[in-house]
Backbone as numpy.savetxt, mean C-alpha at the origin, in Angstrom:
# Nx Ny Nz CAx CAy CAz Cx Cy Cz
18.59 -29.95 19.22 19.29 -29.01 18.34 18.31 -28.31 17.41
17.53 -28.78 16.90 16.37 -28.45 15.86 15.52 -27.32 16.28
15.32 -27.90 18.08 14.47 -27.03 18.79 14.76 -25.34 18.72
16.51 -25.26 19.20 17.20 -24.60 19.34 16.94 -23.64 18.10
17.45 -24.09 17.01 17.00 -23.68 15.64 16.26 -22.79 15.56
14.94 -23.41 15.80 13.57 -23.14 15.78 13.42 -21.79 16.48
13.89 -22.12 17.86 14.08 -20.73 18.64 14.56 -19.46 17.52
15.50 -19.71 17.74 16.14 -18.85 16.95 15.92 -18.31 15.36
15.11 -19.39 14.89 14.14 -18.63 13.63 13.46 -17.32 14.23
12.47 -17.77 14.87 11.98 -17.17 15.29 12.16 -15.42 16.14
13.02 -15.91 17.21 13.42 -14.76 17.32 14.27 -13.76 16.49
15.10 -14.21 15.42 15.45 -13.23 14.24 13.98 -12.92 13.45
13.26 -13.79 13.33 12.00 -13.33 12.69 11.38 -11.75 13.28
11.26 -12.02 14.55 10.75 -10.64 15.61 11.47 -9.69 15.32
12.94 -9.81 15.38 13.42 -8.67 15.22 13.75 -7.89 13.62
13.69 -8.98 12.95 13.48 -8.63 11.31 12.11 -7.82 11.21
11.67 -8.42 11.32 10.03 -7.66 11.39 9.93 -6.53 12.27
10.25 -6.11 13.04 10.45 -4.71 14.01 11.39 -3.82 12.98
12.52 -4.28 12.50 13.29 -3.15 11.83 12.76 -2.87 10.47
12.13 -3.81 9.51 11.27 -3.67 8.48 10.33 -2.82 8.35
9.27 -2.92 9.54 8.21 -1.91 9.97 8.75 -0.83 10.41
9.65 -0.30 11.05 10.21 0.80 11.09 10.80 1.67 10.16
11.83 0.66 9.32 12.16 1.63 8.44 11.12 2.06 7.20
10.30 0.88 7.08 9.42 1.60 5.94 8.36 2.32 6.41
8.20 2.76 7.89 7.25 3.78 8.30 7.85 5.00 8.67
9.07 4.89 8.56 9.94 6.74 8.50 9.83 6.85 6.78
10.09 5.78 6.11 9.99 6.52 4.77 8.17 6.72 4.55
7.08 5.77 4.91 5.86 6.73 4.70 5.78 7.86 5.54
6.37 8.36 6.85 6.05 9.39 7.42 6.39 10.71 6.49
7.84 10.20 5.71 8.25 11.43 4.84 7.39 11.51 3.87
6.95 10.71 2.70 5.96 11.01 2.05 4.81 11.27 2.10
4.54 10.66 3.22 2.97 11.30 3.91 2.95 12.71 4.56
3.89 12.97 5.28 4.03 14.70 5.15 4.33 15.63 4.57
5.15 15.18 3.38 5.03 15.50 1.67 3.92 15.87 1.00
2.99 15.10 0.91 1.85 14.62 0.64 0.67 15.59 1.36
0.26 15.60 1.95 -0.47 16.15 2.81 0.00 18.06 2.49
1.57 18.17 2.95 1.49 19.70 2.79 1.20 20.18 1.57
1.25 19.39 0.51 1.49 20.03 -0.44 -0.26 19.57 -1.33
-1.00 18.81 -0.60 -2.41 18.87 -0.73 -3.18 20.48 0.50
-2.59 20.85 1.20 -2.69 21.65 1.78 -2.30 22.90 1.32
-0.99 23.40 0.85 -0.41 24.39 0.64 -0.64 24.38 -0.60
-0.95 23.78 -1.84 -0.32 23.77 -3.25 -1.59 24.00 -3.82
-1.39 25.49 -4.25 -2.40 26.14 -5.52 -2.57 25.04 -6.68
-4.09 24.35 -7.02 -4.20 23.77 -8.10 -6.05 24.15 -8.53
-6.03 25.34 -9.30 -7.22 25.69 -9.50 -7.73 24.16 -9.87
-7.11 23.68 -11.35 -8.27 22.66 -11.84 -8.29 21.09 -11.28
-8.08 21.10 -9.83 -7.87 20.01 -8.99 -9.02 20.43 -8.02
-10.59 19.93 -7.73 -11.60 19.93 -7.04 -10.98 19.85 -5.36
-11.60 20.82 -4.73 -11.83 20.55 -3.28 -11.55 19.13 -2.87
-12.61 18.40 -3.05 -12.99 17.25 -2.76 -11.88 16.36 -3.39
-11.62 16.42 -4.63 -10.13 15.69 -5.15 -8.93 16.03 -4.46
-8.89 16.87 -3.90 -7.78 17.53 -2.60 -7.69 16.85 -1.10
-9.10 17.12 -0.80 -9.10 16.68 0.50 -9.45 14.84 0.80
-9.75 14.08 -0.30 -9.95 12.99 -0.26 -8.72 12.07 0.25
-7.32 12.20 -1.06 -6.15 12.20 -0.18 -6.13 12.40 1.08
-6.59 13.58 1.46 -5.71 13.88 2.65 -5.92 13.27 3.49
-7.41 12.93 3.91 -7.81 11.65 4.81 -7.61 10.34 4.65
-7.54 9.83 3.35 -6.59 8.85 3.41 -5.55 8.18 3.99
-4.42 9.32 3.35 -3.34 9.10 3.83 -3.09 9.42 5.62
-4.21 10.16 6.22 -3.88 10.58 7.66 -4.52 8.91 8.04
-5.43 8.81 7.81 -6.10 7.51 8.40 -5.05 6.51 8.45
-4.42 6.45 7.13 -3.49 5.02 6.73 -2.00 5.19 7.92
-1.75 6.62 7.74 -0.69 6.45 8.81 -1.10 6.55 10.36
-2.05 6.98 10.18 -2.55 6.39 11.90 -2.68 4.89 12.23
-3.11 4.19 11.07 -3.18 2.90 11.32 -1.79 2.05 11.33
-0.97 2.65 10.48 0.58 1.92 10.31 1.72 2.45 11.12
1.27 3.65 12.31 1.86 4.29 13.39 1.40 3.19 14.96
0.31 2.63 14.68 -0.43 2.08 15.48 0.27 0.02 15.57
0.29 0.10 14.22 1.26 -1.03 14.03 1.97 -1.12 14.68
2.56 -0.56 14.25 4.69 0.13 14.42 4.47 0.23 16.13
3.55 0.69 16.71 3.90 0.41 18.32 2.97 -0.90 18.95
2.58 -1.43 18.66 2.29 -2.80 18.77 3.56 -3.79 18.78
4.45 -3.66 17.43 5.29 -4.35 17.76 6.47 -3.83 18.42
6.36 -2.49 18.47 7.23 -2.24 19.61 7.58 -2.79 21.11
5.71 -2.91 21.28 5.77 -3.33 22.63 5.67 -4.73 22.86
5.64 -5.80 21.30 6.24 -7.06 21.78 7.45 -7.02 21.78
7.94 -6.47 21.45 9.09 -6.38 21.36 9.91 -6.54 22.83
9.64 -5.44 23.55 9.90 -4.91 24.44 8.91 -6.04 25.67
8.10 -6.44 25.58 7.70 -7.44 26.44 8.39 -9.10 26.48
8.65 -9.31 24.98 9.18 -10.24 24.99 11.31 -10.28 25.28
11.30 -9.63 24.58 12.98 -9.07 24.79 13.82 -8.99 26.31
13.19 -8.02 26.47 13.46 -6.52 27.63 12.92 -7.92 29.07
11.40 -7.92 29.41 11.10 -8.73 30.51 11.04 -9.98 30.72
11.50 -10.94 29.41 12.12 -11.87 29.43 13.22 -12.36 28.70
14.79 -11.42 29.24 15.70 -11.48 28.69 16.39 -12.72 29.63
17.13 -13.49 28.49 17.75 -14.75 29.11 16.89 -16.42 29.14
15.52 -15.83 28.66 14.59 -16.97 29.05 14.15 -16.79 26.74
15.03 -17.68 26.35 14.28 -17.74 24.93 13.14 -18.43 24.79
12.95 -19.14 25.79 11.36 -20.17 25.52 10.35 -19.18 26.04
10.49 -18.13 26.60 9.18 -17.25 26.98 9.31 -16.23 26.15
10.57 -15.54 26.06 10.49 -14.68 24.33 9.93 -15.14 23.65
9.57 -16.68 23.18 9.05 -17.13 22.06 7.95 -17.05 21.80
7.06 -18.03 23.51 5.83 -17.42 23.49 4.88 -16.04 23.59
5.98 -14.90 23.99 5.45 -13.53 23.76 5.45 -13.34 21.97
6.70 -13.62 21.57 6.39 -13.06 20.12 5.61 -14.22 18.92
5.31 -15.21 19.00 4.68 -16.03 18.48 3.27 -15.06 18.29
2.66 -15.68 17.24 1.64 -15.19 17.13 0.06 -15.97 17.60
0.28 -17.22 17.61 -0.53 -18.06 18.22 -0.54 -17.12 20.10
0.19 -17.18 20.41 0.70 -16.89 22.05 0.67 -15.05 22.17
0.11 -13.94 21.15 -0.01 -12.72 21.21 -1.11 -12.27 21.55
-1.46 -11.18 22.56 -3.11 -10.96 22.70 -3.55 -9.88 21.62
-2.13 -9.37 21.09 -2.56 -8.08 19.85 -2.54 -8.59 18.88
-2.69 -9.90 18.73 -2.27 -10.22 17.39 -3.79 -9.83 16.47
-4.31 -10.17 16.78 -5.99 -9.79 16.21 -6.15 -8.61 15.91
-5.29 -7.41 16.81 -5.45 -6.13 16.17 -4.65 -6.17 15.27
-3.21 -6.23 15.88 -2.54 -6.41 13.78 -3.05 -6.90 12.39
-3.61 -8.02 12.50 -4.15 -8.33 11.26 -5.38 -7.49 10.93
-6.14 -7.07 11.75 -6.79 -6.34 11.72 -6.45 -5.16 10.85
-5.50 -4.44 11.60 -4.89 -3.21 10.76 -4.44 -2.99 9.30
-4.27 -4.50 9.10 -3.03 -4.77 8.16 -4.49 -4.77 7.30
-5.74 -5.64 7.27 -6.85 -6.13 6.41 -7.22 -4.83 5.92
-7.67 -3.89 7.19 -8.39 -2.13 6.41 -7.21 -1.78 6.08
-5.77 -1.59 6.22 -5.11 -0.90 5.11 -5.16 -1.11 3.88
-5.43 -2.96 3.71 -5.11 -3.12 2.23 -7.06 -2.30 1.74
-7.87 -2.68 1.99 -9.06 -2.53 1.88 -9.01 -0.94 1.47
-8.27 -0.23 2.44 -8.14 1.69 2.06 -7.77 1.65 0.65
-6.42 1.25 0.64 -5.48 0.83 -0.30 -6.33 0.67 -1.87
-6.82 -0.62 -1.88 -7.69 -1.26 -2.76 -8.75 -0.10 -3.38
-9.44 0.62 -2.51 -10.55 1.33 -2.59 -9.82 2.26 -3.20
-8.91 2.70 -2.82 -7.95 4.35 -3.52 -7.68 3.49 -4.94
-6.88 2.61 -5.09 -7.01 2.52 -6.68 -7.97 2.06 -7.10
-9.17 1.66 -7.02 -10.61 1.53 -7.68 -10.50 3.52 -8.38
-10.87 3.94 -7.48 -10.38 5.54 -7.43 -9.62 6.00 -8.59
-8.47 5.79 -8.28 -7.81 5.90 -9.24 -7.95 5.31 -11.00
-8.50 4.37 -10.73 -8.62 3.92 -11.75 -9.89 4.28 -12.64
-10.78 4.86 -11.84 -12.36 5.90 -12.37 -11.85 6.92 -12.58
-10.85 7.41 -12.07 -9.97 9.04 -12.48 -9.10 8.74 -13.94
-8.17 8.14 -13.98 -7.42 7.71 -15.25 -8.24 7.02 -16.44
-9.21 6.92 -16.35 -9.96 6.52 -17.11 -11.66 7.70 -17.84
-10.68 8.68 -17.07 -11.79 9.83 -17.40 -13.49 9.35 -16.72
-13.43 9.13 -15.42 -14.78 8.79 -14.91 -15.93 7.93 -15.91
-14.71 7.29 -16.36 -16.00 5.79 -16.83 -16.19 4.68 -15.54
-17.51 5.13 -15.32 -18.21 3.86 -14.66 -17.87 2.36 -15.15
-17.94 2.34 -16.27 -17.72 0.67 -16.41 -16.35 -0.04 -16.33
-15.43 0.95 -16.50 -14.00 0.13 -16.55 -13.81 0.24 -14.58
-14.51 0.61 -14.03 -14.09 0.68 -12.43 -15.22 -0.32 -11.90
-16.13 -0.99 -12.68 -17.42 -1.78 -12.07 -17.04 -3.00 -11.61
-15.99 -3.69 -12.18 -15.60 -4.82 -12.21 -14.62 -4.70 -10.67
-13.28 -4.08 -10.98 -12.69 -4.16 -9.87 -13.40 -3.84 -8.63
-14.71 -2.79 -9.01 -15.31 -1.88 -7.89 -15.84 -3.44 -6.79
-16.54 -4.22 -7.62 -17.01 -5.27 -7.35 -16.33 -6.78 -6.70
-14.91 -6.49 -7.18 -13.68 -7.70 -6.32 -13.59 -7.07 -4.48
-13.76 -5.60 -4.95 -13.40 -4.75 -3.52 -14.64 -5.01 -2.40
-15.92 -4.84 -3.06 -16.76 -4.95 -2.10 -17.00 -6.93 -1.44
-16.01 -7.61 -2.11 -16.40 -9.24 -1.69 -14.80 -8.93 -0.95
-14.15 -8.19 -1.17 -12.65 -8.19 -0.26 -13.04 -7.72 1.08
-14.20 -6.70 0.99 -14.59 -5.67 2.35 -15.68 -7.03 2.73
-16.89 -7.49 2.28 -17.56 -8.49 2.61 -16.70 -9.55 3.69
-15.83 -10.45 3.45 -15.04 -11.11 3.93 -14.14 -10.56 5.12
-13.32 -9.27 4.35 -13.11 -9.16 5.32 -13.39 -8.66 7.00
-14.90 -8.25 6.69 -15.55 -8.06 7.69 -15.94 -9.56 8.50
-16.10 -10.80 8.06 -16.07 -11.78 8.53 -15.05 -12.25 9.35
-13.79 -12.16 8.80 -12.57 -12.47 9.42 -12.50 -11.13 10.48
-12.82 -10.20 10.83 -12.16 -9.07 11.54 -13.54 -10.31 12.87
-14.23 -10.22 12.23 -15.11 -10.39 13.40 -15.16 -12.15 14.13
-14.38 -12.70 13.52 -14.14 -14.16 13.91 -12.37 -14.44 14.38
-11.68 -13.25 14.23 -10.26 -13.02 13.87 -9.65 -13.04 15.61
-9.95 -12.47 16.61 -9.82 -12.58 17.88 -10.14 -13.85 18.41
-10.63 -15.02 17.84 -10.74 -16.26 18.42 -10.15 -17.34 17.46
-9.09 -17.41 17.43 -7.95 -18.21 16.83 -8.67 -19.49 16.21
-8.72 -19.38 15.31 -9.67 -20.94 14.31 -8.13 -21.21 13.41
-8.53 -22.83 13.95 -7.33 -23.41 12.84 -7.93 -24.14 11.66
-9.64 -24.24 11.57 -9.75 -24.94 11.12 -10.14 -24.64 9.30
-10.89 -25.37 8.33 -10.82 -24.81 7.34 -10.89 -23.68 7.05
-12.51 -23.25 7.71 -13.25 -22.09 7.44 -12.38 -21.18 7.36
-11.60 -21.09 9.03 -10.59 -19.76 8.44 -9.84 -19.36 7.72
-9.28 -21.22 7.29 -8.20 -20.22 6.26 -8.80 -19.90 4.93
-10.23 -20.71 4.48 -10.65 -20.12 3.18 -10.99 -18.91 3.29
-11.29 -18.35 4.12 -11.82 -16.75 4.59 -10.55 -15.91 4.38
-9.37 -16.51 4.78 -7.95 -15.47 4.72 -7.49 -15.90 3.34
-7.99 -16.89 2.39 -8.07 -16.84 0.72 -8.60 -16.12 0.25
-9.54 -16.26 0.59 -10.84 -15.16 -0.20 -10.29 -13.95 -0.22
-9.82 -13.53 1.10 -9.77 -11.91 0.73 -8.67 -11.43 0.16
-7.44 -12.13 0.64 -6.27 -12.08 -0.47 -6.44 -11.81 -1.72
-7.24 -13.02 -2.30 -7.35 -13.04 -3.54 -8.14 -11.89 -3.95
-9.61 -11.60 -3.39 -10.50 -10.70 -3.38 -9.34 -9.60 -3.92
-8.37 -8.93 -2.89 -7.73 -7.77 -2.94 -6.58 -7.83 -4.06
-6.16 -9.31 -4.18 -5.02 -9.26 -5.16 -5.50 -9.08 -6.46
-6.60 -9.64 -6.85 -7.57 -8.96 -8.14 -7.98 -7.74 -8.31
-8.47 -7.37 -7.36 -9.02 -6.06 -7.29 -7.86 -5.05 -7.60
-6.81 -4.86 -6.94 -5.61 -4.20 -7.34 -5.11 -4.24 -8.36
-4.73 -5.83 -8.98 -4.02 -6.67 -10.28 -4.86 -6.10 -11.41
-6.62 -5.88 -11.06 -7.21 -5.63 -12.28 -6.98 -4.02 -12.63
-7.06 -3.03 -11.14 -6.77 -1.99 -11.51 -5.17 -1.36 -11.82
-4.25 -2.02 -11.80 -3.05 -1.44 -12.14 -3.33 -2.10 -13.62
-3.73 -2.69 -14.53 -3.77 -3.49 -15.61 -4.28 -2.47 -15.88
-5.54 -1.89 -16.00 -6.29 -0.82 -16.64 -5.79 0.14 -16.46
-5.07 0.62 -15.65 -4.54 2.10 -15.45 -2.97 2.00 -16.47
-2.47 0.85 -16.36 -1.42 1.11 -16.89 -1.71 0.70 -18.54
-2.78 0.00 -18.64 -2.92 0.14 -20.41 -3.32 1.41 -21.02
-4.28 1.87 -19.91 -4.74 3.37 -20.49 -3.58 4.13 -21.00
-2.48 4.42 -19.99 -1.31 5.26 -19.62 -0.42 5.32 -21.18
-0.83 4.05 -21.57 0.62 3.56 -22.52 -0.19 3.70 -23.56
-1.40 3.76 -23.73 -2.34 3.78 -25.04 -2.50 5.40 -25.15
-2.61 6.38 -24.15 -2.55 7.92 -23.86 -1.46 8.36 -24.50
-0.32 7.86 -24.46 1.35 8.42 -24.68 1.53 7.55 -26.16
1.22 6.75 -26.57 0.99 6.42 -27.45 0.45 6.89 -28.81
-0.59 7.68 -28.19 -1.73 8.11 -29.35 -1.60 9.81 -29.53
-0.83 10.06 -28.33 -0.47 11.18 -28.40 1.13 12.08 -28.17
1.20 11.02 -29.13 3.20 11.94 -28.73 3.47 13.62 -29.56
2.61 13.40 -30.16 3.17 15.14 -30.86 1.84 16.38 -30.50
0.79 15.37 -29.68 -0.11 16.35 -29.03 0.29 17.27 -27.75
-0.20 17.69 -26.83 0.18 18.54 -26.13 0.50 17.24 -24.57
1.53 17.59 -24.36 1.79 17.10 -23.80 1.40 17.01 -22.21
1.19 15.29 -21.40 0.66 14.76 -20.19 1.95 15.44 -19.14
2.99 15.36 -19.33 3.96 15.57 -18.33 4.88 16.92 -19.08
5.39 17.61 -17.53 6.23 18.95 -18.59 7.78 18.11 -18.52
7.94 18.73 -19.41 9.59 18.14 -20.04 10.46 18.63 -18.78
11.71 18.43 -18.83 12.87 18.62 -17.97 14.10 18.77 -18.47
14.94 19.13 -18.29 16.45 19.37 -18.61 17.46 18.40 -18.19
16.98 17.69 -17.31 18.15 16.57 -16.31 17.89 15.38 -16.69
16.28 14.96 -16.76 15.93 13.52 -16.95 14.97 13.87 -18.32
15.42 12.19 -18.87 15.09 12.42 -20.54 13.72 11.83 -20.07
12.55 12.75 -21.03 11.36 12.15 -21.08 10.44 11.13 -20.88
11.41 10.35 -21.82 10.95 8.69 -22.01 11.29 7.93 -20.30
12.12 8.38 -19.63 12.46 8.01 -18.30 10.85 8.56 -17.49
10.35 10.06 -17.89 9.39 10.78 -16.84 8.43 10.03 -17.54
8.23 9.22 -18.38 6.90 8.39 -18.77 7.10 7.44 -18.20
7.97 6.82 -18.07 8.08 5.48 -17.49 7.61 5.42 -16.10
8.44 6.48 -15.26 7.98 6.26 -14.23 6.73 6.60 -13.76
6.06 7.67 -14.31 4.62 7.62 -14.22 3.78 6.85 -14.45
4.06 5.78 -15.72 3.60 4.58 -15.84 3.54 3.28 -14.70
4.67 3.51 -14.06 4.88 2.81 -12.96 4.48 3.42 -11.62
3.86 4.75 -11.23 3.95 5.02 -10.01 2.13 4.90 -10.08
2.01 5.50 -11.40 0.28 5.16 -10.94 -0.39 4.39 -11.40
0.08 2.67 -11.96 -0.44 2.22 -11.70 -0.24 1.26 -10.48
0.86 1.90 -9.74 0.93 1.18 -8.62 1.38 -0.61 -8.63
2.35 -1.00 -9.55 2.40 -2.19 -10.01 3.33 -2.52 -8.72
4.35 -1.73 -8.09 5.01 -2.05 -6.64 3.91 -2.94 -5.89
2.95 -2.30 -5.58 2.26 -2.80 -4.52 1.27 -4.00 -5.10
1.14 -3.83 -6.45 0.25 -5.51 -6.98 1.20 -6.29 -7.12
2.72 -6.04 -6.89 3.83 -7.41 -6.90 3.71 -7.67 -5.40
3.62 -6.42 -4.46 3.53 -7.02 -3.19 2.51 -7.79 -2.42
0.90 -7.70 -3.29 -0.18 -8.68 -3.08 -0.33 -9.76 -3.44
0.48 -10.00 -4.78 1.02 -11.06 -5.25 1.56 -12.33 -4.53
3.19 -11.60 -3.44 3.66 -12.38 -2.65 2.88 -12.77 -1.58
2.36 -11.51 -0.98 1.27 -11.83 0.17 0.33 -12.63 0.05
-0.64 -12.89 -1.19 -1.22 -14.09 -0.98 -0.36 -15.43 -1.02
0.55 -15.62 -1.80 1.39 -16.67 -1.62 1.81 -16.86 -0.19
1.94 -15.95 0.49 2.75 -15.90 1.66 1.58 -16.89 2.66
0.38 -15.99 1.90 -0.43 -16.16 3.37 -1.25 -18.13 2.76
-1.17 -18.27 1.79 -1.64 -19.52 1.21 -0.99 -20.46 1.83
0.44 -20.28 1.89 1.19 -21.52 2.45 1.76 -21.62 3.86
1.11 -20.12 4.38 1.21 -20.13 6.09 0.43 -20.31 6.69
-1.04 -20.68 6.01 -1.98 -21.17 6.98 -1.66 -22.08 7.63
-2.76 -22.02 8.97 -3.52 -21.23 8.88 -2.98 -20.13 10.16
-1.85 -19.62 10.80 -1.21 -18.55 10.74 -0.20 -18.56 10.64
0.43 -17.24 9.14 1.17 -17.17 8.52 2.43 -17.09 9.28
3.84 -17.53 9.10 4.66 -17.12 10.39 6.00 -17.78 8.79
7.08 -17.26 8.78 8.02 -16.41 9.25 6.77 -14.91 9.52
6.89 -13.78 10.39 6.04 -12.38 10.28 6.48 -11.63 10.13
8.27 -11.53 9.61 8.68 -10.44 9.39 8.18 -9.62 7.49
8.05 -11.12 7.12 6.95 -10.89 6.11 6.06 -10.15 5.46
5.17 -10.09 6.81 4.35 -8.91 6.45 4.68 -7.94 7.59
5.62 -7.97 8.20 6.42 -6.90 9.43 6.17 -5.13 8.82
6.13 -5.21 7.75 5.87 -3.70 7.41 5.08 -3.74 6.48
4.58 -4.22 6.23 2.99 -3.74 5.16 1.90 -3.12 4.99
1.58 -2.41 6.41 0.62 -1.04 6.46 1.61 -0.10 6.52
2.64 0.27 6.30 3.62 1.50 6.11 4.04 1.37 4.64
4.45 0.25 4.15 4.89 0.00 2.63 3.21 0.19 1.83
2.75 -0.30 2.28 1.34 0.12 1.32 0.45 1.28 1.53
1.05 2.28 2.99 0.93 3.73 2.79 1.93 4.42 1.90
2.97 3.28 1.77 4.28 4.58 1.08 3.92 4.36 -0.64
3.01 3.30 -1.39 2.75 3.04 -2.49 1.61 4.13 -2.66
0.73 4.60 -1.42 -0.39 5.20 -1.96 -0.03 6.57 -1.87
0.51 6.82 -0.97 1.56 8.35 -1.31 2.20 8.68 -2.33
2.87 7.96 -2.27 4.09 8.24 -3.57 3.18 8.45 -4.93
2.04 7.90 -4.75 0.68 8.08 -6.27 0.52 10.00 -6.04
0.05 10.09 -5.31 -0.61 11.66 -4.31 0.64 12.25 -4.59
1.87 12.44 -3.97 3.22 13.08 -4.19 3.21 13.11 -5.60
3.19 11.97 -6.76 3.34 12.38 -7.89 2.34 13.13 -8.70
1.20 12.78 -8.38 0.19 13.66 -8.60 0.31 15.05 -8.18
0.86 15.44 -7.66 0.85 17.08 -7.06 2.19 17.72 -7.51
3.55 16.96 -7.67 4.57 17.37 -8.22 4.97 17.05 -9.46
3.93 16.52 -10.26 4.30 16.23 -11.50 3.38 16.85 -13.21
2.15 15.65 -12.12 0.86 16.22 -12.94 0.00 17.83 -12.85
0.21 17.67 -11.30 -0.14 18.98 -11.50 0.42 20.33 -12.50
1.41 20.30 -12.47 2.64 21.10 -13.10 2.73 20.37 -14.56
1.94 19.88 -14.96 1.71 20.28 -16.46 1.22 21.24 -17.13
1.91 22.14 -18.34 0.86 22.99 -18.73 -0.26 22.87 -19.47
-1.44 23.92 -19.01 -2.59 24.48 -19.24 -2.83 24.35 -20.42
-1.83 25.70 -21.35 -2.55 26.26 -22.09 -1.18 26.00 -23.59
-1.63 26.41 -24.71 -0.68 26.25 -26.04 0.41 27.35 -25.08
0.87 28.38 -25.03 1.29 29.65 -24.62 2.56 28.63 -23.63
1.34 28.12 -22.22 2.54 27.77 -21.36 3.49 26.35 -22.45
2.76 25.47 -22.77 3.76 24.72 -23.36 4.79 25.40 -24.29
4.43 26.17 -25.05 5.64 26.44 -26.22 6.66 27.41 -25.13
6.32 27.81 -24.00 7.35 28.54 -23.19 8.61 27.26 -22.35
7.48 26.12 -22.23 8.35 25.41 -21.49 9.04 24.34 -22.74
8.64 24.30 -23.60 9.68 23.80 -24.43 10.38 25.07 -25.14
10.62 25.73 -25.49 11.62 27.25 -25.39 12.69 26.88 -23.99
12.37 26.71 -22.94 13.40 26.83 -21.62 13.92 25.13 -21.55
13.12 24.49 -22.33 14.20 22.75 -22.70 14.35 22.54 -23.61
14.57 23.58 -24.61 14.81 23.44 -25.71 17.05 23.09 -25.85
């Protein structure tokens, strides 16, 4: 009976994890083509070339990699399901991850997304901080022992180790990345609140609105760039992955996490281009746009 169970964890696991990764890779496809046109199409004299097009490869890379996902498990899906329908003990061993031959590329995928990921808010966090080198040295430095490692594991990761080594290697970088992130949403979001703080009757970071009250358009800017969504979601993930060594399994788990952690680094880029950008310039444009919300 237990066995039975077991089965059946499992196979709701597969299919939890297939609809997870799907739906949160139609919502990054929308923001990532959001994103992109409007790094493409959208006049921003005092926004650099290079601050333009940096995004843009980003985000194309990240959804190539979380498009690449998304049909991986399609096709366990479909191997395990579809050509062994009726037989749950061979569904099992197709979707198990011990018993997968892609499984090495998934984790794979999943390691350089967070690593993209990680590196964009280092980024971010040398930008919100007005290009001080030193408040980005520290995290800069969790990132390069997250990329260190995880270049170890990518390259030991196709030959299934149960034994210590690996799983301190799939600690390390967790942690590596959960710091590295944890430290830069901490600095970005103290800056944010110390900025709005010190300056409420100066000229204002965000333009006002008529529908949503202010204190709401601070908040959420406070929350979108420093990206605290996705340092609660590294959070769980190392937990996840600490107590699933040494391979992690329920997998619906991390079933969508190179699409959810493209849709955290978008949604930064989207707000950046529809928000910040569209602050005003000059004394002239502000006293016009508070005149029209007045």
């Amino acid at each position: 009976m237990s066995n039975a169970v077991e089965v059946q964890a499992i196979l709701s696991s597969a299919l939890v994890s297939l609809t997870i990764d799907t739906l949160f890779f139609g919502l990054f496809s929308g923001t990532c083509a959001a994103s992109l046109w409007l790094l493409i199409n959208k006049s921003a004299p005092h926004r650099p070339i290079v601050g333009r097009m940096g995004p843009a490869v980003l985000l194309s890379f990240m959804f190539v990699f979380a498009l690449t996902y998304l049909v991986l498990d399609i096709n366990i899906i479909l191997h395990g399901f579809v050509y062994n329908a009726g037989n749950p003990t061979a569904i099992v061993q197709v979707v198990t991850p011990e018993s997968r031959s892609d499984w090495g590329t998934t984790m794979t995928i999943l390691y350089i997304q967070i690593c993209l990921a990680d590196a964009f808010m280092v980024y971010r966090l040398f930008t919100v901080w007005d290009r001080n080198h030193w408040a980005a040295i520290t995290p800069a430095l969790f990132w390069l022992g997250a990329v260190a490692v995880g270049a170890t594991m990518i390259a030991n990761i196709f030959h299934f180790e149960d034994d210590l080594t690996g799983g301190i290697r799939t600690v390390l970088f967790f942690t590596f990345s959960f710091i590295t992130n944890g430290l830069c949403a901490t600095l970005i979001m103290g800056r944010l609140i110390r900025n709005y703080s010190r300056n409420l009757t100066a000229k204002p970071r965000l333009p006002d609105s008529p529908w949503i009250p202010r204190t709401m358009v601070i908040i959420a800017d406070i929350i979108i760039e420093s990206a605290v969504v996705y340092f609660a979601a590294s959070v769980g993930l190392l937990a996840y992955m600490i107590v699933g060594l040494p391979h992690a399994s329920p997998k619906w788990i991390i079933g969508g996490m190179p699409s959810f952690i493209g849709i955290s680094m978008s949604a930064i880029v989207l707000w950046e281009l529809q928000v910040r950008d569209t602050e005003p310039e000059s004394d002239t444009e502000i006293q016009k746009l508070r005149a029209q919300t007045a």
